[in-house]
Coordinates of C-alpha atoms and ligand atoms in Angstrom, one line a residue:
X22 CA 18.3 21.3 -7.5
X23 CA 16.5 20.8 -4.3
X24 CA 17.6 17.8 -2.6
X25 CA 15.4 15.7 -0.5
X26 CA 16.5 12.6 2.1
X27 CA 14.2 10.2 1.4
X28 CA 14.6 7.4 4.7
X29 CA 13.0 4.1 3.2
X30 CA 13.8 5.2 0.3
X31 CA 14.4 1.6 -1.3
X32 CA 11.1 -0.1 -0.6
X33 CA 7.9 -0.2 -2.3
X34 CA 6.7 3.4 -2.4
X35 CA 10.2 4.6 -2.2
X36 CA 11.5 3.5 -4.6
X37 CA 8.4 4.8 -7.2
X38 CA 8.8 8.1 -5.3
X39 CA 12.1 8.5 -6.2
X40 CA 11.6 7.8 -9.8
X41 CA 8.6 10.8 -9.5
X42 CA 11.2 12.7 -7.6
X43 CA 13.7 12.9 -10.1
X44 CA 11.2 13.5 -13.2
X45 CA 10.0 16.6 -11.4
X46 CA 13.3 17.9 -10.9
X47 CA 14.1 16.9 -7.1
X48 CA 17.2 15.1 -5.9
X49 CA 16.4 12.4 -3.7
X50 CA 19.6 11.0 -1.3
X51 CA 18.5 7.9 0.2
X52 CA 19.0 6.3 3.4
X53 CA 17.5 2.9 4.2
X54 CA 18.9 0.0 6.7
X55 CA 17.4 -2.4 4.0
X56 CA 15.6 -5.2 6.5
X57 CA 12.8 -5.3 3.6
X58 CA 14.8 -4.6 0.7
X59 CA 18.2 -4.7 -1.2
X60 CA 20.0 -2.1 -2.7
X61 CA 19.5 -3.5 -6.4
X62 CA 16.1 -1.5 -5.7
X63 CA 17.6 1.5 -6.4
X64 CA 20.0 0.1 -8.9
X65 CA 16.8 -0.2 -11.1
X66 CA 15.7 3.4 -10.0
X67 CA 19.3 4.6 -11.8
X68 CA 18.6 2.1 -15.2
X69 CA 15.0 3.6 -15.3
X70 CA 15.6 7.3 -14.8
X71 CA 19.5 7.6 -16.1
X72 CA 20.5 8.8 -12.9
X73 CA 22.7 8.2 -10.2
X74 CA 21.0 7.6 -7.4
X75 CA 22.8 8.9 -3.9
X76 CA 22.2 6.6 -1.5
X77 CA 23.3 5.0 2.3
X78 CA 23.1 2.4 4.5
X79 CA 21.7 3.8 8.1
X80 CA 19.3 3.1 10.6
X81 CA 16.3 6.5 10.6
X82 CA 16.5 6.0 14.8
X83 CA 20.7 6.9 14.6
X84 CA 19.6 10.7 14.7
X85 CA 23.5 11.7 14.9
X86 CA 23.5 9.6 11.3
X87 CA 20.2 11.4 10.2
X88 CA 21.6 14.8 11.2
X89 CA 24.7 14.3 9.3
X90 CA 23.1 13.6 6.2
X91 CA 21.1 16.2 5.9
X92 CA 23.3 19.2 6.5
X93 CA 26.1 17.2 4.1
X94 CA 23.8 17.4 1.5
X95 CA 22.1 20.6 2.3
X96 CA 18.8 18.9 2.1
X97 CA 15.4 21.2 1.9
X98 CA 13.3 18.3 3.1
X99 CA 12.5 15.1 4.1
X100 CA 9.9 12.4 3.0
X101 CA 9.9 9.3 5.7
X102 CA 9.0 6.0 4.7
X103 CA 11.3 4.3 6.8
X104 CA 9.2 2.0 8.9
X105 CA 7.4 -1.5 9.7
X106 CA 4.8 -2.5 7.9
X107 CA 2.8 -6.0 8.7
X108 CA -0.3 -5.5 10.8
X109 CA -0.2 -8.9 11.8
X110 CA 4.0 -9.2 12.7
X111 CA 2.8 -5.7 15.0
X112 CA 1.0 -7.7 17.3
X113 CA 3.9 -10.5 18.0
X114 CA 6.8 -7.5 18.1
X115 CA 5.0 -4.4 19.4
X116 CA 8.4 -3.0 20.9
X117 CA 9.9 -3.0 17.4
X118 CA 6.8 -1.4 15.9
X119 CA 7.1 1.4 18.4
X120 CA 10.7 1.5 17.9
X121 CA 11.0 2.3 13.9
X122 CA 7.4 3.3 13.5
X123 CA 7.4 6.2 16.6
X124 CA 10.4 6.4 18.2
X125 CA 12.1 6.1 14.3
X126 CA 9.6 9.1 13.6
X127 CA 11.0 10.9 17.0
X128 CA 14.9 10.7 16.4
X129 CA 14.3 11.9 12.6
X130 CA 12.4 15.0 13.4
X131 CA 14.8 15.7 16.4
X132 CA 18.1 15.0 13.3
X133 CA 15.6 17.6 11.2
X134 CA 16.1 20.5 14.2
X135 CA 19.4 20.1 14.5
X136 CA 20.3 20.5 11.1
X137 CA 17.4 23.2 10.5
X138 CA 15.1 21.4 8.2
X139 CA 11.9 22.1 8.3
X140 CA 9.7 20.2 5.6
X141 CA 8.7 16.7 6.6
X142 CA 6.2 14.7 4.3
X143 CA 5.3 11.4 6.7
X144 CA 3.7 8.2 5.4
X145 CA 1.0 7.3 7.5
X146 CA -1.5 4.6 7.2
X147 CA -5.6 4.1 6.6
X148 CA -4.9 2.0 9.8
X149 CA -5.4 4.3 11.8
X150 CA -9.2 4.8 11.5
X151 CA -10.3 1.4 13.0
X152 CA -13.7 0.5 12.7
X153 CA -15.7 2.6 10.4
X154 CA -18.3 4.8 12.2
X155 CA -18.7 6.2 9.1
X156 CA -17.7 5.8 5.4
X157 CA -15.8 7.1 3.1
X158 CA -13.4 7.9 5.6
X159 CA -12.5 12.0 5.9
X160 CA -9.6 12.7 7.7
X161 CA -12.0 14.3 11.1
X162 CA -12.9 10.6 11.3
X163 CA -12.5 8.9 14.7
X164 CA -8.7 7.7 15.4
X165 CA -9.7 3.8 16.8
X166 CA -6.7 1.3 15.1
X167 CA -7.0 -1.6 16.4
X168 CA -3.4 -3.0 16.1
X169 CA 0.4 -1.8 17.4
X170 CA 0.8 -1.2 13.6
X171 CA -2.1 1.1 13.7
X172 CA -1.0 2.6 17.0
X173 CA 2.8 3.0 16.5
X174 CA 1.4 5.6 13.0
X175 CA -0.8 7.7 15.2
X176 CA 1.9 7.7 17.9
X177 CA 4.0 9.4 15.3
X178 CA 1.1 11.4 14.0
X179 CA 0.3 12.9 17.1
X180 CA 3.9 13.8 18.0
X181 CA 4.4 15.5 14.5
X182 CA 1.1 17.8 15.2
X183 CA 3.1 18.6 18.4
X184 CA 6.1 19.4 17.5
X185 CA 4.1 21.8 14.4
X186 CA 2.0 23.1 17.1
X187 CA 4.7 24.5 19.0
X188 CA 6.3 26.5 16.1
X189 CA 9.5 24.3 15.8
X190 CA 9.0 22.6 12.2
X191 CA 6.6 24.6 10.3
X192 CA 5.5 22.1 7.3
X193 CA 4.3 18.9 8.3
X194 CA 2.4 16.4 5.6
X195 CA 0.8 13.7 6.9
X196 CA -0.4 11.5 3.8
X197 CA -3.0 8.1 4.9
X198 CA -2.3 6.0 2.6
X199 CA -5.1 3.3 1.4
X200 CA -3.8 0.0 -0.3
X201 CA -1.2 0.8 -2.5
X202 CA -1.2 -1.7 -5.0
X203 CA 0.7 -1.8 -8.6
X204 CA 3.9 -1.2 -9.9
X205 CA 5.8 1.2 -12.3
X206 CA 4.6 0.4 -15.9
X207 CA 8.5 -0.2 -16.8
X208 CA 8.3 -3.6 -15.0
X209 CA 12.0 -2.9 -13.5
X210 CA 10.4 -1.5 -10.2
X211 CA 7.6 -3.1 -8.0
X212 CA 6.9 -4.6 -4.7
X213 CA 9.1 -7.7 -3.2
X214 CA 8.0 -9.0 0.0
X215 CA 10.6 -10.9 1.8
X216 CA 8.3 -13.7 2.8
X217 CA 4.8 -15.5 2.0
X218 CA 2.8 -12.0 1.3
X219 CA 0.6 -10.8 4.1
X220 CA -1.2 -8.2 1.2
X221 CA -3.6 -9.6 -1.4
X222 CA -2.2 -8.2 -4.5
X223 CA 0.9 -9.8 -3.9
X224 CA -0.1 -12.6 -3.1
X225 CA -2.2 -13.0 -6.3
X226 CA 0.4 -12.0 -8.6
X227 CA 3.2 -15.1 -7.2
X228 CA -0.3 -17.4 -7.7
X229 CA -0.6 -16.4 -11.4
X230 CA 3.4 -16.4 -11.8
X231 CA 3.1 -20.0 -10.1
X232 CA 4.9 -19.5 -7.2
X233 CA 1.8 -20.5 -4.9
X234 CA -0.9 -22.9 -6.0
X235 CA -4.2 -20.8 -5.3
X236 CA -5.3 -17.8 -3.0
X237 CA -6.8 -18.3 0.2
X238 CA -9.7 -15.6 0.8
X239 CA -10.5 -14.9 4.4
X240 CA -14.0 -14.5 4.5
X241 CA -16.8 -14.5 2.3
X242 CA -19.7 -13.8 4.9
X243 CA -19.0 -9.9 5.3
X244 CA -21.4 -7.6 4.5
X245 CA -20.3 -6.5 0.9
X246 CA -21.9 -6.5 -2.1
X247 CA -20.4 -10.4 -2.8
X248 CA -19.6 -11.4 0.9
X249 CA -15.6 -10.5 0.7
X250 CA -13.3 -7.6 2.0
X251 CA -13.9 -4.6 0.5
X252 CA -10.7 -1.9 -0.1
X253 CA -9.6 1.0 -1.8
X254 CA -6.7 0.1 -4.0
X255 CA -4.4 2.7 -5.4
X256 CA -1.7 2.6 -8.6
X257 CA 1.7 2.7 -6.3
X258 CA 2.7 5.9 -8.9
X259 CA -0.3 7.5 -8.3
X260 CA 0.5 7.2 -4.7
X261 CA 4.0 8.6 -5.4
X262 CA 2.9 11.6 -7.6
X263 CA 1.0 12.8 -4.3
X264 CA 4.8 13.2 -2.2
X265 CA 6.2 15.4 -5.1
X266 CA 2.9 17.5 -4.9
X267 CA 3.4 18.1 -1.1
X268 CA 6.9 19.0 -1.7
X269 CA 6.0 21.5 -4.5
X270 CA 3.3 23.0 -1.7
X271 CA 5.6 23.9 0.9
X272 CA 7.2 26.3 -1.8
X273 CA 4.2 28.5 -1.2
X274 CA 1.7 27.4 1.6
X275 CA 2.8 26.6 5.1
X276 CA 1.6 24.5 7.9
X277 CA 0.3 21.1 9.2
X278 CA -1.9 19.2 6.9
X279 CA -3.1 15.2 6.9
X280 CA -4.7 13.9 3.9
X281 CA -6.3 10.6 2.9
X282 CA -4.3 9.1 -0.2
X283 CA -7.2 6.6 -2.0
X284 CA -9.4 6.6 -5.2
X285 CA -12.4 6.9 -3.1
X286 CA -13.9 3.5 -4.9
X287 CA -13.7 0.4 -2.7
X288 CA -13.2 -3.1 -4.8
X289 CA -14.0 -6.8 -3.1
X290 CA -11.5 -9.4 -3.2
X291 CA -13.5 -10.5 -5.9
X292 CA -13.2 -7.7 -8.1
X293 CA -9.3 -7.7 -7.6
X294 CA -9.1 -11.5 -8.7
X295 CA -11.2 -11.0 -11.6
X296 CA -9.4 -8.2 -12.4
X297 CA -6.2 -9.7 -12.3
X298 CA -7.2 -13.3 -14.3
X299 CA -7.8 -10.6 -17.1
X300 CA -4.4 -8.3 -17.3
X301 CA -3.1 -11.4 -16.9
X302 CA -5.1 -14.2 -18.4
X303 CA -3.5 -16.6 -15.7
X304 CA -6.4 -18.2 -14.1
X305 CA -6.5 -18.1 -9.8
X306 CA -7.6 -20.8 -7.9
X307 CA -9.1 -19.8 -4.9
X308 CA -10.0 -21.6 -1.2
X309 CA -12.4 -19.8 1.0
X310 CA -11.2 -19.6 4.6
X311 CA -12.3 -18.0 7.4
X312 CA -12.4 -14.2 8.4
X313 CA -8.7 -13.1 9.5
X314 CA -8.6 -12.2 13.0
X315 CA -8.7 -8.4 13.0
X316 CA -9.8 -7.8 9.4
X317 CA -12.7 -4.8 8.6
X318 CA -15.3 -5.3 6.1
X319 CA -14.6 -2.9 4.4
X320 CA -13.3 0.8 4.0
X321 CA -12.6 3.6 1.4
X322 CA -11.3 6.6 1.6
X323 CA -12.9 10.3 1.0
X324 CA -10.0 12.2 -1.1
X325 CA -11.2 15.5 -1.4
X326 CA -9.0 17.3 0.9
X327 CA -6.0 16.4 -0.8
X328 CA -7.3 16.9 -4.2
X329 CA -8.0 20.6 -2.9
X330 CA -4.9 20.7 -0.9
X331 CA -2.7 19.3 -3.5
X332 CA -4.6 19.0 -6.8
X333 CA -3.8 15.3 -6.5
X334 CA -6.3 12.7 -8.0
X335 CA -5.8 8.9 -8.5
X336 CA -5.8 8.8 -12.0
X337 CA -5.0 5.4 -12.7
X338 CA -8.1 2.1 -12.7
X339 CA -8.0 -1.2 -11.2
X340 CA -7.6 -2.6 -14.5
X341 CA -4.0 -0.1 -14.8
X342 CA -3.1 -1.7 -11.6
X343 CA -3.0 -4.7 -12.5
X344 CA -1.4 -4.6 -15.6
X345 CA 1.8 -3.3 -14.5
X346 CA 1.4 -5.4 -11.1
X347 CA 1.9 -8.6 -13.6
X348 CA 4.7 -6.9 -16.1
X349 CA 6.2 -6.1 -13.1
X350 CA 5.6 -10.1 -11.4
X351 CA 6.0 -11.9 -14.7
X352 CA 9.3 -10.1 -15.3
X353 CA 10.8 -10.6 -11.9
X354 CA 9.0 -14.0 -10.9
X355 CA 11.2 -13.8 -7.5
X356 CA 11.6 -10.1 -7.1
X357 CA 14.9 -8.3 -7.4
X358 CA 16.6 -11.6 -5.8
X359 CA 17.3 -13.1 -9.3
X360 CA 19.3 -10.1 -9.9
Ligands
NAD475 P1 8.7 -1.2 2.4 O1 8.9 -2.2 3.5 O2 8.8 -1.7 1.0 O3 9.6 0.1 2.6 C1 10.0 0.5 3.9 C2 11.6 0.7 3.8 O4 12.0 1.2 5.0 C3 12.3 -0.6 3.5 O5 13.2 -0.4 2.4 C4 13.0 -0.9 4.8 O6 14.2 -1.6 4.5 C5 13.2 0.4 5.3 N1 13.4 0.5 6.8 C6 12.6 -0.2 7.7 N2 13.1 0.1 9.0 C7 14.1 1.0 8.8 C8 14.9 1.7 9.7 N3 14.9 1.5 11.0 N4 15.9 2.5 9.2 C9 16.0 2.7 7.9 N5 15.2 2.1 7.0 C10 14.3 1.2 7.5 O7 7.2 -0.6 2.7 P2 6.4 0.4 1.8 O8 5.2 -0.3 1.3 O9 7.2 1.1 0.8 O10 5.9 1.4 2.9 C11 6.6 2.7 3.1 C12 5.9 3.4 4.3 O11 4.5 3.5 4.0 C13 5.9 2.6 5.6 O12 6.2 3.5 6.6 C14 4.6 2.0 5.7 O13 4.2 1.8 7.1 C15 3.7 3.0 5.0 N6 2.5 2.5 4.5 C16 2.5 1.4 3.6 C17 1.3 0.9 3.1 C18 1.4 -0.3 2.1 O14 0.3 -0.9 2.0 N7 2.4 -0.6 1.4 C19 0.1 1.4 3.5 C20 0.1 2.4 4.4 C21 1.3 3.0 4.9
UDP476 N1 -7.0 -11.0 1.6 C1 -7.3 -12.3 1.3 N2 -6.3 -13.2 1.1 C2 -5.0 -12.8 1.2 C3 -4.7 -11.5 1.6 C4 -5.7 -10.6 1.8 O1 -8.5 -12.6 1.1 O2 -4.1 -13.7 1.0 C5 -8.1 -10.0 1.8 C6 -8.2 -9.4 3.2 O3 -8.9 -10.2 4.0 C7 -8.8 -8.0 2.9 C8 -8.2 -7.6 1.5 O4 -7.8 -8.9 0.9 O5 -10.2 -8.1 2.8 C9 -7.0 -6.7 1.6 O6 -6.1 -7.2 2.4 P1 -4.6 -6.6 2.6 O7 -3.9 -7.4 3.6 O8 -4.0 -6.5 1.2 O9 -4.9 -5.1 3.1 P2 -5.5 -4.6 4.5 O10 -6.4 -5.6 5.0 O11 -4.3 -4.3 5.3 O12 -6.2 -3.3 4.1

């Protein structure tokens, strides 16, 4: 059994990753400090998947913590989720940003020398591009984000390819993820903000459960085919399939390697909504507001590489996303907190 720390490993992706993890015949030991989540996330990761789940409470910047925890449970790797998350929170708490996002990043790899582990997959961000100069985004695209979020991930990025480059950790994957959206199709898993959502998806899905009376869309004067945002949604498990696949890697190829994470198809806020009313047959009410400061237009991701890298594909439509988004939503109308 190879055993993998998994830091984050109660939020969002985590949580779906672990579930992938354990189907595939990895052992995930979790360590999260839980300021966006709650440890009933991986209670429903054991009801789902039979399994114990091994798990602690810990900070990813205590690297004498990290350290200890790894060679106690002789892990092979590491996948790193642990971090912050809200563009717009990045740019009233930059220090914090920089603390988990890079700094977090800096005291795990130096925990990862120490106790001799070498194999690091890292979740990075589509933020990092900025501005399009070009679309779909490849990964040689220009590295312009335009918030600390953005920043604090290529901060991290660019440390990882250094410590790679000089020969210290030999397999580094750096996986850009698109918009995650979705949840597992079990409905006991799925995203739980803390607050009002920042993200569109779940922001729709607590409209159509009731929870907030209609969906403000900022903008509907870009440049799209109907005037609002444009994005490249992904099924969450999809998403998570891609981690297990840059574990399995490692077994036989070595080296640095970044890859975009997305379908490749970019969908309007529009599209989502529409999408949605249907899984759901919940009607939205929407307002139209003005552009949010700092938003793109739009943006999709070009996949390739990691489809060649990692035979990985999004397999999974819109239409798949949201219909587990609402099992998941319409059987936990306030997230794991009823629990
Ligand atoms: P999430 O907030 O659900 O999960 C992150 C987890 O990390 C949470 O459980 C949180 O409690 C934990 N955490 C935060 N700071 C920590 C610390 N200092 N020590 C230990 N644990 C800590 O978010 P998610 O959507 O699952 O995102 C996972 C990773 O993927 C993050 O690094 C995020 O930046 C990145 N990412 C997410 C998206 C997205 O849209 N969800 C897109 C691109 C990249
Ligand atoms: N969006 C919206 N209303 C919301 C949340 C988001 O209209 O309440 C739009 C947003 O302007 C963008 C798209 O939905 O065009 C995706 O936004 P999200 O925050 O989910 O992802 P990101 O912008 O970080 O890629």
């Amino acid at each position: 059994m190879t055993r993998v720390l998994v830091t984050g490993g109660a939020g969002y992706i985590g949580t779906h990753t672990c579930v992938e993890l354990l189907a595939r015949g990895y052992e995930p030991v979790v360590v999260d400090n839980f300021v966006n989540s709650t440890p009933e996330a991986i209670r429903r990761v054991s009801r789902l998947t039979g399994r114990t789940l091994t798990w602690y409470e810990g900070d990813v910047r205590d690297t004498g913590k990290m350290a200890h925890l790894l060679g106690k449970h002789e892990c092979r790797a590491v996948i790193h989720f642990a971090g912050l998350k809200a563009v717009g929170e990045s740019t009233e708490r930059p220090l914090d940003y920089y603390s988990v996002n890079t700094l977090g990043t800096h005291a795990l790899a130096s925990a990862m020398l120490d106790a001799g582990v070498h194999q690091l997959v890292f979740s990075s961000s589509a933020t990092v591009y900025g501005e399009p100069v070009f679309l779909p985004y490849t990964e040689s695209h220009p590295l312009q984000p335009t918030s600390p979020y953005g920043r604090s991930k290529q901060a991290a990025e660019m440390l990882l390819n250094d410590i790679a480059a000089s020969g210290a950790m030999r397999d580094i994957a750096i996986l850009r993820y698109f918009n995650p959206i979705g949840a597992h199709p079990s409905g006991l898993i799925g995203e739980d903000p803390n607050d009002v959502p920042n993200n569109l998806m779940p922001y729709v899905a607590q409209v159509a459960v009731g929870r907030r009376p209609f969906l403000n869309i900022w903008g509907n004067d870009y440049d799209t085919p109907d005037g609002t945002g444009v994005r490249d949604y992904l099924h969450v498990v999809d998403l998570a399939r891609a981690h297990v696949l840059a574990l399995d890697r490692f077994r036989h190829t070595h080296g640095p390697v970044t890859l975009n994470l997305g379908t490749g198809h970019g969908s309007s806020v529009l599209d989502v909504v529409k999408a949605f009313e249907e899984a759901s047959g919940r009607r939205i009410p929407l307002r139209f507001e003005p552009r949010r400061a700092g938003d793109i237009a739009a943006f999709w991701a070009d996949p390739s590489l990691a489809e060649e890298t990692l035979g990985w594909k999004a397999e999974n439509t819109l239409e798949d996303m949201c219909r587990d988004q609402w099992t998941w939503q319409s059987r936990n109308p306030l997230g794991y907190e009823a629990a």
